[in-house]
Tab-separated table of C-alpha atoms in Angstrom:
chain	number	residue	atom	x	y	z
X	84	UNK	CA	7.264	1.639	18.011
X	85	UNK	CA	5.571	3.112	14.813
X	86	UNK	CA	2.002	1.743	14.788
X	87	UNK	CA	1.581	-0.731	12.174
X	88	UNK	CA	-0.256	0.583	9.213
X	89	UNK	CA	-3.982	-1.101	8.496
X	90	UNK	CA	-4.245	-2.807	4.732
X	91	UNK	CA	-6.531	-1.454	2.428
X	92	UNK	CA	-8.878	-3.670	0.828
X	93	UNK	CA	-10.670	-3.002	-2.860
X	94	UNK	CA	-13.967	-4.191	-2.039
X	95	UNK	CA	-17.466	-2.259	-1.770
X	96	UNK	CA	-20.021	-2.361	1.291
X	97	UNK	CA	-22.880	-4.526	-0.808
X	98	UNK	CA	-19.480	-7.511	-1.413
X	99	UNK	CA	-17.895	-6.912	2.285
X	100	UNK	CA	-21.716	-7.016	3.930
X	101	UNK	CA	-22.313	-10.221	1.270
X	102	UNK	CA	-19.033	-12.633	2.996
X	103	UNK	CA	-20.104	-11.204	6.655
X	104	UNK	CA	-23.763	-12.618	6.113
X	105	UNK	CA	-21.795	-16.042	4.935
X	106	UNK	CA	-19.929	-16.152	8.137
X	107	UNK	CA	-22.343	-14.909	10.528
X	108	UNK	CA	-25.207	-12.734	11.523
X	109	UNK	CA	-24.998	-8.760	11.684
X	110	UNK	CA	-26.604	-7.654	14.762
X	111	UNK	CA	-26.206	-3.922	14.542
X	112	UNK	CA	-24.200	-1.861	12.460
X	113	UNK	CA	-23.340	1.968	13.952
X	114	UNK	CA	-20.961	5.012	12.756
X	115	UNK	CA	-18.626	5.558	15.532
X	116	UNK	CA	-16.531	8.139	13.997
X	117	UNK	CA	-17.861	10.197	10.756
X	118	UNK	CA	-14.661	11.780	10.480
X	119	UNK	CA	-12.619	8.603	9.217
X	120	UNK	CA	-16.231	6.946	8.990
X	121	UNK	CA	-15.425	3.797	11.568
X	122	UNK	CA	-18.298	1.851	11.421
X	123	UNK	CA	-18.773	-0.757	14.411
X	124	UNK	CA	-20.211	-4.304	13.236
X	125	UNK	CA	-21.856	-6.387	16.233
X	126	UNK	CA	-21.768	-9.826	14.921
X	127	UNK	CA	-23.397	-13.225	16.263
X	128	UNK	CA	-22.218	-16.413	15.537
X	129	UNK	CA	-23.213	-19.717	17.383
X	130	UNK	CA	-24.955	-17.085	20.028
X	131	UNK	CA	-21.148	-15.722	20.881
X	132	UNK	CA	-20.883	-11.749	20.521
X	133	UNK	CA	-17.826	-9.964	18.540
X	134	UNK	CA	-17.387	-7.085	17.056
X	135	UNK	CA	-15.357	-5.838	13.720
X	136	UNK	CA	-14.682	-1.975	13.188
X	137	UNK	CA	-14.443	-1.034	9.068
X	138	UNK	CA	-13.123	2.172	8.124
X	139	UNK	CA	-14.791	3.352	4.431
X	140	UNK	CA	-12.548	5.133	2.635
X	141	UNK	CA	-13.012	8.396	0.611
X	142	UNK	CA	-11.179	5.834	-2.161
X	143	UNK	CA	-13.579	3.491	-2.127
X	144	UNK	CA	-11.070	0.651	-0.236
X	145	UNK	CA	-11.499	-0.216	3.458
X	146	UNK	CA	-9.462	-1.332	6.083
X	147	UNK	CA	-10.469	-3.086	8.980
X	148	UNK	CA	-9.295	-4.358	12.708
X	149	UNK	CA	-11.075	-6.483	15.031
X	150	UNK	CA	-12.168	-5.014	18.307
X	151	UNK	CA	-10.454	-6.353	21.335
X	152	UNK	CA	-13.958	-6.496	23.600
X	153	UNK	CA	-15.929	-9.338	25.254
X	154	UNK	CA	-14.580	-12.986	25.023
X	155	UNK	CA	-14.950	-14.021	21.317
X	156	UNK	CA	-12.032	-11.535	19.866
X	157	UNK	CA	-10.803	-14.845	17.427
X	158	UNK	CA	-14.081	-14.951	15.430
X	159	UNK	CA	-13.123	-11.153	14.506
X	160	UNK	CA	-9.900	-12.390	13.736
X	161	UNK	CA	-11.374	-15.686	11.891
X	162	UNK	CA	-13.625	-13.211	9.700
X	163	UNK	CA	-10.966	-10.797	9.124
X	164	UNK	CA	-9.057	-13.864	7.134
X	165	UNK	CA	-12.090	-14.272	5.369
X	166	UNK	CA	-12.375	-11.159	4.166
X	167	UNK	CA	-8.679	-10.323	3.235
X	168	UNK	CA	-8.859	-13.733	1.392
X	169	UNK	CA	-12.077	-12.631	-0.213
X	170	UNK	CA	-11.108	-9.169	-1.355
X	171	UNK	CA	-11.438	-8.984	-5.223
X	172	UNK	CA	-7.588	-7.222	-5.469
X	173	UNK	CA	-4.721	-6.648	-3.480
X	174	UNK	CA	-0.781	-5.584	-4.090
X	175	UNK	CA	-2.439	-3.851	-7.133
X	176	UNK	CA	-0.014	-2.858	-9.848
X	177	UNK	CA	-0.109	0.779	-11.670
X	178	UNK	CA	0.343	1.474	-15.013
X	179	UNK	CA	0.251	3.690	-17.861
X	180	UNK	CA	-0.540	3.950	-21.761
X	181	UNK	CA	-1.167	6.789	-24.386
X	182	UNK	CA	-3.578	6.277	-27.167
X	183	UNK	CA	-4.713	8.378	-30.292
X	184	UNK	CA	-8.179	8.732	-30.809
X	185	UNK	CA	-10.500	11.218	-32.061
X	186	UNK	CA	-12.294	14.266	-29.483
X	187	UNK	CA	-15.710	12.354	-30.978
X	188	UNK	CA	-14.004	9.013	-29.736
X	189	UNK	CA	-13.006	10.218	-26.327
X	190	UNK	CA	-16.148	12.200	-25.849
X	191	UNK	CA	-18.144	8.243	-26.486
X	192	UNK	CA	-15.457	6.343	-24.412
X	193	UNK	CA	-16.201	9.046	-21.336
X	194	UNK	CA	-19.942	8.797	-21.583
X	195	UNK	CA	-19.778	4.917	-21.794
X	196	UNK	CA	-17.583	4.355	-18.387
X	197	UNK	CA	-19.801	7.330	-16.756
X	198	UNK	CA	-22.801	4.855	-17.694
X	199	UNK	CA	-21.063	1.683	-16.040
X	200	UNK	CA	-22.744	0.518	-13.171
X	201	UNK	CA	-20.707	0.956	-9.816
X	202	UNK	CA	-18.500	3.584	-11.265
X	203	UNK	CA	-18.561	7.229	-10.721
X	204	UNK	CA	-16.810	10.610	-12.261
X	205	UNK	CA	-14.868	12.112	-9.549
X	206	UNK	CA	-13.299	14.932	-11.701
X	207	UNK	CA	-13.504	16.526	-15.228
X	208	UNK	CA	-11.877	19.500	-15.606
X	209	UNK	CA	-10.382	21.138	-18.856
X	210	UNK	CA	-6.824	22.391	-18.067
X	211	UNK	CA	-6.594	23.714	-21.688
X	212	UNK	CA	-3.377	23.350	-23.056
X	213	UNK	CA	-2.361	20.954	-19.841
X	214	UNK	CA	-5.396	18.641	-21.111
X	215	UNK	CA	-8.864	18.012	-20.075
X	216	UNK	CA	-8.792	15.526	-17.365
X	217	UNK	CA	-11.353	12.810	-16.122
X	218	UNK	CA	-10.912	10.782	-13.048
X	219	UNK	CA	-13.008	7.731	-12.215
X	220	UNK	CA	-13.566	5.652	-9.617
X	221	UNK	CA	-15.314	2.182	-8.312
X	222	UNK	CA	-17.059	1.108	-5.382
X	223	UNK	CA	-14.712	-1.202	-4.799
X	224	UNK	CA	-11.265	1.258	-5.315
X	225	UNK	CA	-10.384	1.047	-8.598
X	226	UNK	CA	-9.697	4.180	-10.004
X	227	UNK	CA	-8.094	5.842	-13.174
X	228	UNK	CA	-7.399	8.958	-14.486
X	229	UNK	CA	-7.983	10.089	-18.370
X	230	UNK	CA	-6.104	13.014	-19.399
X	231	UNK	CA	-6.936	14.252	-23.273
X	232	UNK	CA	-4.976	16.495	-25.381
X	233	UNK	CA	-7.478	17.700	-28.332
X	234	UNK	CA	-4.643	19.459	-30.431
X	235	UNK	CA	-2.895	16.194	-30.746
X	236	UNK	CA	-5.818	13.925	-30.532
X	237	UNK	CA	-3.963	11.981	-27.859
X	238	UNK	CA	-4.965	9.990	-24.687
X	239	UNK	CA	-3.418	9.304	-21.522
X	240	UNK	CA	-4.165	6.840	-19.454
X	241	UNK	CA	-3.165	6.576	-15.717
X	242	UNK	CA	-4.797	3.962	-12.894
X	243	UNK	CA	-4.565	0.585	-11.678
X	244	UNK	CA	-4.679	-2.970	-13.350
X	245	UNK	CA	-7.866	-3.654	-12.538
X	246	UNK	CA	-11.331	-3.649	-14.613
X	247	UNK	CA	-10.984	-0.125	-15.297
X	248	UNK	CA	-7.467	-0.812	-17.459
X	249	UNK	CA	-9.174	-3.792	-19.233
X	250	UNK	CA	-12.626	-2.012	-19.903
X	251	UNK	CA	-10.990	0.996	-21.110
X	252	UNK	CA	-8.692	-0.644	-23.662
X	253	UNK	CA	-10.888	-2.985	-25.029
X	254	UNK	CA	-13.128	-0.215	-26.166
X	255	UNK	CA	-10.647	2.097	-27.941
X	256	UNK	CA	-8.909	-1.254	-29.647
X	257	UNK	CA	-11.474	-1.820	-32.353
X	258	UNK	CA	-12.013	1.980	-33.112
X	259	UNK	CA	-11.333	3.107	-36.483
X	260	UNK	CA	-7.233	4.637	-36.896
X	261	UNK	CA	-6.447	4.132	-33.354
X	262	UNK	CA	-3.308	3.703	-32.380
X	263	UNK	CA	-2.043	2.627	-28.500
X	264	UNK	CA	1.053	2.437	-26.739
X	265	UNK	CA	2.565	0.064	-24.972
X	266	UNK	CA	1.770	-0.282	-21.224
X	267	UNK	CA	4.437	0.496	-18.995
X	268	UNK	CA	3.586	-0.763	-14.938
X	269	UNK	CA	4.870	0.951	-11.777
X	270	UNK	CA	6.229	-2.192	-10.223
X	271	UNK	CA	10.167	-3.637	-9.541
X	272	UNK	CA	9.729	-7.030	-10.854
X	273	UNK	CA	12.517	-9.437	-10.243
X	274	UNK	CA	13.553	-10.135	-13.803
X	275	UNK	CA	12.441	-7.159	-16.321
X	276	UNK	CA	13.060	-9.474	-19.140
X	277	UNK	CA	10.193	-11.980	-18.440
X	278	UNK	CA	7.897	-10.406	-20.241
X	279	UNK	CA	9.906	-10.650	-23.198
X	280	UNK	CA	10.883	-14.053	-22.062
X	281	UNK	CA	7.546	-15.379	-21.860
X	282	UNK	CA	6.718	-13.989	-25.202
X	283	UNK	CA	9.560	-15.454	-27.161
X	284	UNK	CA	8.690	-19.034	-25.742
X	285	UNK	CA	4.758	-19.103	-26.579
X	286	UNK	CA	5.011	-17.484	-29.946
X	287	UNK	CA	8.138	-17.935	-31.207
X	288	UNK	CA	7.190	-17.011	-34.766
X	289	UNK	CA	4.215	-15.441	-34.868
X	290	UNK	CA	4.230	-12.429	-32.386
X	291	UNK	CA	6.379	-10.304	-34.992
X	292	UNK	CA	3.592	-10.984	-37.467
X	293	UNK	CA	0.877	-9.569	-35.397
X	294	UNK	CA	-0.438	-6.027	-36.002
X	295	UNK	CA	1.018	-3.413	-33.377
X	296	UNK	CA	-2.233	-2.876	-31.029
X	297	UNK	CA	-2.385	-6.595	-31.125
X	298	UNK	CA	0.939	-7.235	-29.911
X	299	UNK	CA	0.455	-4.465	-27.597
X	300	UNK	CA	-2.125	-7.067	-25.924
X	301	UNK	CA	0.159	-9.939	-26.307
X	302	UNK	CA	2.605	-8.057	-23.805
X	303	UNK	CA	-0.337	-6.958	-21.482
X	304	UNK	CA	-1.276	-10.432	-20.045
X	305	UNK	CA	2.395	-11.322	-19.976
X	306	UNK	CA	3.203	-8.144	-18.307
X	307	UNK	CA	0.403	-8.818	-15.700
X	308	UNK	CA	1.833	-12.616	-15.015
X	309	UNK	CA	4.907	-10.929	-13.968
X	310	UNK	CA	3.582	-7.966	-12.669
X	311	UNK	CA	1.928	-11.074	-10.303
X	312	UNK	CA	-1.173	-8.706	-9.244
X	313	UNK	CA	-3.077	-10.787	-6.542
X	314	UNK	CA	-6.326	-10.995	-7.631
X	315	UNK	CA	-10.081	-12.846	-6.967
X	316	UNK	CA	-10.290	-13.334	-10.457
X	317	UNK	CA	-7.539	-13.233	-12.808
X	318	UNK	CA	-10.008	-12.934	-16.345
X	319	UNK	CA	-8.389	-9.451	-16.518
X	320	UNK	CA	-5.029	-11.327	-16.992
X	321	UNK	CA	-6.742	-13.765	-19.815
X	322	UNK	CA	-8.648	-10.605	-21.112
X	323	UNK	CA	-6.171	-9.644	-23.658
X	324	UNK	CA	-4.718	-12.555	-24.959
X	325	UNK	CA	-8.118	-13.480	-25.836
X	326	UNK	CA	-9.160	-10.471	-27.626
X	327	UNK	CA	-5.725	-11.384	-29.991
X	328	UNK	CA	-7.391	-15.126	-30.511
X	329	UNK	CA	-10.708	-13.387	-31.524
X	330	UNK	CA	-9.100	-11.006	-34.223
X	331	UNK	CA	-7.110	-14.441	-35.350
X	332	UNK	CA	-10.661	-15.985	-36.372
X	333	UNK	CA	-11.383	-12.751	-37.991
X	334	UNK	CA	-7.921	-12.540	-40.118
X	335	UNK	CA	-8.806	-16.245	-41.099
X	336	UNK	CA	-11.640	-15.577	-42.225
X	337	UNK	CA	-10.824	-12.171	-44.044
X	338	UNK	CA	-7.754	-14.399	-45.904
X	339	UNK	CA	-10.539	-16.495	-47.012
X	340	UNK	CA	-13.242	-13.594	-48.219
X	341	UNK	CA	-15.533	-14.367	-45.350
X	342	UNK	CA	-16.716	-10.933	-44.053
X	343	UNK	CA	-17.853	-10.703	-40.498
X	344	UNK	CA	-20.741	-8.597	-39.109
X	345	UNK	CA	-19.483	-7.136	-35.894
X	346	UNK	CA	-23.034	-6.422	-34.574
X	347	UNK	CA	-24.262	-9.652	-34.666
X	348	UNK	CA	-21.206	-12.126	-33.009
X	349	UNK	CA	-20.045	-14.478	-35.464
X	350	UNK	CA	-22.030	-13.864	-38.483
X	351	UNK	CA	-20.951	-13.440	-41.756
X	352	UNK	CA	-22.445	-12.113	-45.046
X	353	UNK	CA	-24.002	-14.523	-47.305
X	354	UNK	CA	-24.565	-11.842	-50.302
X	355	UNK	CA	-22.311	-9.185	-52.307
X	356	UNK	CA	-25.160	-6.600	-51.234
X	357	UNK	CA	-24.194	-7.615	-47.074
X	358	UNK	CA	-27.538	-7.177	-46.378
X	359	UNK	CA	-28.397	-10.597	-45.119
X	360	UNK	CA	-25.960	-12.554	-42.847
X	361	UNK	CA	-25.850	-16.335	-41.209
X	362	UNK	CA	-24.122	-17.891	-38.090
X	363	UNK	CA	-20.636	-18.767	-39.328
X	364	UNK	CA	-20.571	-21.968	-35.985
X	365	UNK	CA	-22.954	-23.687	-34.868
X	366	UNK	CA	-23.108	-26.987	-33.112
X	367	UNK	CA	-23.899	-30.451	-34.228
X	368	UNK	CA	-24.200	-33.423	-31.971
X	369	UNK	CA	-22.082	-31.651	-29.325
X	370	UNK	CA	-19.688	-30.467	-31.756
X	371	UNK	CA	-18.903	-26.931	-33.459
X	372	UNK	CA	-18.612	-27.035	-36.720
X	373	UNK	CA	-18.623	-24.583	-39.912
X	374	UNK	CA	-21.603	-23.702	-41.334
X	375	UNK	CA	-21.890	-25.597	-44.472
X	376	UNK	CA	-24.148	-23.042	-46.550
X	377	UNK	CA	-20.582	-21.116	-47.059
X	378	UNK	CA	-19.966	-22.890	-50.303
X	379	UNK	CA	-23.723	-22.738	-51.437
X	380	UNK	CA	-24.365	-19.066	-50.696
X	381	UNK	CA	-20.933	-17.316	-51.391
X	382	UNK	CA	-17.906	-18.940	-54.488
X	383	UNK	CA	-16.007	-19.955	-50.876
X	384	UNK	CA	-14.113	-23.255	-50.830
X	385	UNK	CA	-11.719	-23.836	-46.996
X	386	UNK	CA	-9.528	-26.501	-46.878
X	387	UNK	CA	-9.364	-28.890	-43.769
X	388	UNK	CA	-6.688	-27.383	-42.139
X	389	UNK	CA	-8.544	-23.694	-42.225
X	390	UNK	CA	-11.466	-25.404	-41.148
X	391	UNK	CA	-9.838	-27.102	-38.065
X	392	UNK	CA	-7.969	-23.914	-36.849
X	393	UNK	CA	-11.236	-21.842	-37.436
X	394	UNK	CA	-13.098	-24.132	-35.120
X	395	UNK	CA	-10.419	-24.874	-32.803
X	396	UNK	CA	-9.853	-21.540	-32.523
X	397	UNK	CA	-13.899	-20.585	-31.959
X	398	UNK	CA	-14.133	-23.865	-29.417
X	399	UNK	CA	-11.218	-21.925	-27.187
X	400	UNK	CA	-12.604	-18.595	-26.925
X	401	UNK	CA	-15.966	-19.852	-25.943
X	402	UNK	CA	-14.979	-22.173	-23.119
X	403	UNK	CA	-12.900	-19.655	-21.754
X	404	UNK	CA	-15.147	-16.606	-22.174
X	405	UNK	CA	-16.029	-14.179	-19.087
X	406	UNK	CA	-18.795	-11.392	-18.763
X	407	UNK	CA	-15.614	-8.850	-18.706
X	408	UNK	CA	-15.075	-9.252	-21.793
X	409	UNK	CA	-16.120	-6.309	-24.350
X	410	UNK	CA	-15.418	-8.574	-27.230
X	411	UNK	CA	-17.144	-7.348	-30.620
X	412	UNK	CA	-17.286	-10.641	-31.297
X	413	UNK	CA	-20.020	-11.427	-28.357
X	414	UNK	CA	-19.221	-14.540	-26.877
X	415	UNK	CA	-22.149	-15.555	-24.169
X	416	UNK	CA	-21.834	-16.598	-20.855
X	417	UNK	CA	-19.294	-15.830	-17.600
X	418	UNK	CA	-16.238	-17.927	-17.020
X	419	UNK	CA	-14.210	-17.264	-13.259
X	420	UNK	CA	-10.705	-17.766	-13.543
X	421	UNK	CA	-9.928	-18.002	-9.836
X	422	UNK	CA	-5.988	-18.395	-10.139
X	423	UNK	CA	-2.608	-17.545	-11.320
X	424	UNK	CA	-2.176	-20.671	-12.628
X	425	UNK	CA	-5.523	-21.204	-14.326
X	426	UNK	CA	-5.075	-18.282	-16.113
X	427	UNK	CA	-1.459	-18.439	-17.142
X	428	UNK	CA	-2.484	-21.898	-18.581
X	429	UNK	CA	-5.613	-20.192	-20.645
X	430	UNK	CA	-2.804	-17.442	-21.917
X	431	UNK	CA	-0.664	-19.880	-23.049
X	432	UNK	CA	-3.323	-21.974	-24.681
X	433	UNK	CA	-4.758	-19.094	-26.580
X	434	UNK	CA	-1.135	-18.275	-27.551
X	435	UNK	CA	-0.537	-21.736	-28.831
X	436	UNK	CA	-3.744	-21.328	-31.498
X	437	UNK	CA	-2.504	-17.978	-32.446
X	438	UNK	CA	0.988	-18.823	-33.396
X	439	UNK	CA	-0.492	-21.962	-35.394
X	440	UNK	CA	-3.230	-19.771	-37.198
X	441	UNK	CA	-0.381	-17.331	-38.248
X	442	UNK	CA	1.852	-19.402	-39.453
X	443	UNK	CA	-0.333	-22.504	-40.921
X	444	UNK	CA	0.385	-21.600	-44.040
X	445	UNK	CA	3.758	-19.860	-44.332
């Protein structure tokens, strides 16, 4: 019989050595092979012995099996469940997308992942006419690969749906004359037309009125619900649906001659010069509202219903914001969506405010 094949796990050392401290104690911690780099763990828990061998792969994933030595071989076992139930991503879809931006735009979007903490450039190597090409990796496995066509000012992206994917389209979405593809994943899903599906049933009317690179994002999270990508948290799912409810507060406000400062959150100019800027929300006894010096600074009159779908809108993104998130529109704080389900319901939410603030006044 074929030996059975260990699972890889997308998880650094500092995360795996953080939920082995929560179980137990590490004793001692040696190298027993450098060649496939099986490192021994001798763990104590409740004064009983047991041991866990990790294999560290050249990847950046492990694998691991508990060693069948001494009497306590079920706490191995016990802590191996922890860990596989820990790991940040596993059954991890692929995918693809082309994009085209600038050599100056690359060359910015390069530098800014090299300069990402826990990532490192495996590869850059200019093929010529074949590309220049620029791999990336994680400590915890993720990994992508850039390939960049100067002559046609065209980007190809290749990796897994992980932060990578997420981080790297988020930045070239606002850039100036970008244009992206659609993402296409290397997975059989049951039903291809889910996506599709899904789409049609949370915005009915509004998706075909959305600009292409934000309908693009539209299909993304619905394309990672079916996709189903087991994951410790699912924000990447939410990601860019919520980047689509953003730029729906900024078309508001652009259909009503407010004009946004992108370096400063939610601020808008309060002078023809846009020199000077204010908050556009704030809060007031627990609740956000507009700010009222909109009408005393600028000739700006919204109606109640702009006013509601403005805040709603603003209320949504900020209870359901995440540290992932390279929003221009900075919205503080960290939000864990730890399932499926939570973040399906946060998609579908999001979606709900969108179609409304499209259509409100067709």
């Amino acid at each position: 019989m074929a030996k059975a094949k260990k699972k890889s796990y997308y998880i650094n050392k500092e995360n795996l050595e953080g939920i082995i401290k929560d179980y137990c104690e590490i004793k001692s911690i040696e190298c027993k092979n450098p060649a496939n780099n099986q490192t021994r763990y001798t763990l104590v828990k409740d004064a009983k012995e047991f041991y866990l061998d990790v294999y560290f792969k050249v990847n950046n994933t492990i694998s691991m099996s508990p060693v069948n030595m001494g009497e306590n071989v079920d706490l191995a076992r016990e802590l191996e469940s922890i860990i596989d139930s820990s790991s940040d991503y596993s059954d991890v879809t692929r995918g693809t997308f082309s994009a085209k931006i600038s050599l100056e735009q690359f060359s910015a979007l390069i530098e800014y992942i090299n300069a990402l903490k826990g990532v490192e450039k495996t590869n850059d190597v200019d093929k010529g006419a074949n590309g220049r090409i620029v791999k990336f990796i994680t400590d915890f496995g993720d990994s992508v690969t850039l390939t960049y066509y100067e002559s046609k000012e065209k980007l190809n992206f290749q990796g897994l749906f992980m932060n990578l994917y997420v981080i790297i389209k988020s930045y070239i979405t606002p850039l100036e004359k970008v244009s992206i593809s659609e993402t296409s994943i290397f997975k059989t899903v049951s039903n291809v037309g889910n996506v599709e599906k899904l789409i049609g049933e949370n915005l009915p009317k509004g998706y075909k009125l959305l600009d292409e690179i934000m309908a693009g994002f539209i299909s993304d999270s619905f394309t990672m619900i079916v996709a189903d990508t087991k994951l410790n948290d699912y924000a990447s799912w939410v990601m860019p649906t919520m980047r689509v409810l953003e730029h729906a507060i900024k078309r508001v406000c652009l259909d009503n001659d407010i004009y946004l400062n992108d370096e400063q959150g939610f601020s808008y100019y309060i002078d023809d010069d846009q020199e000077r800027t204010a908050r556009l929300f704030f809060m007031n006894s627990g609740n956000i509202v507009i700010n009222r010096d909109l009408t005393r600074h600028l000739t700006i009159t919204l109606d109640p219903d702009t006013i509601d779908i403005l805040v709603r809108c603003y209320d949504y993104l900020k209870k359901n914001r995440h540290e992932m998130f390279h929003t221009v529109q900075l919205v503080e704080g960290t939000k864990l969506v730890t399932t499926p389900e939570e973040a399906r319901g946060i998609i579908i939410g999001a979606c709900e405010l969108i179609e409304e603030s499209l259509i409100f006044k067709i």
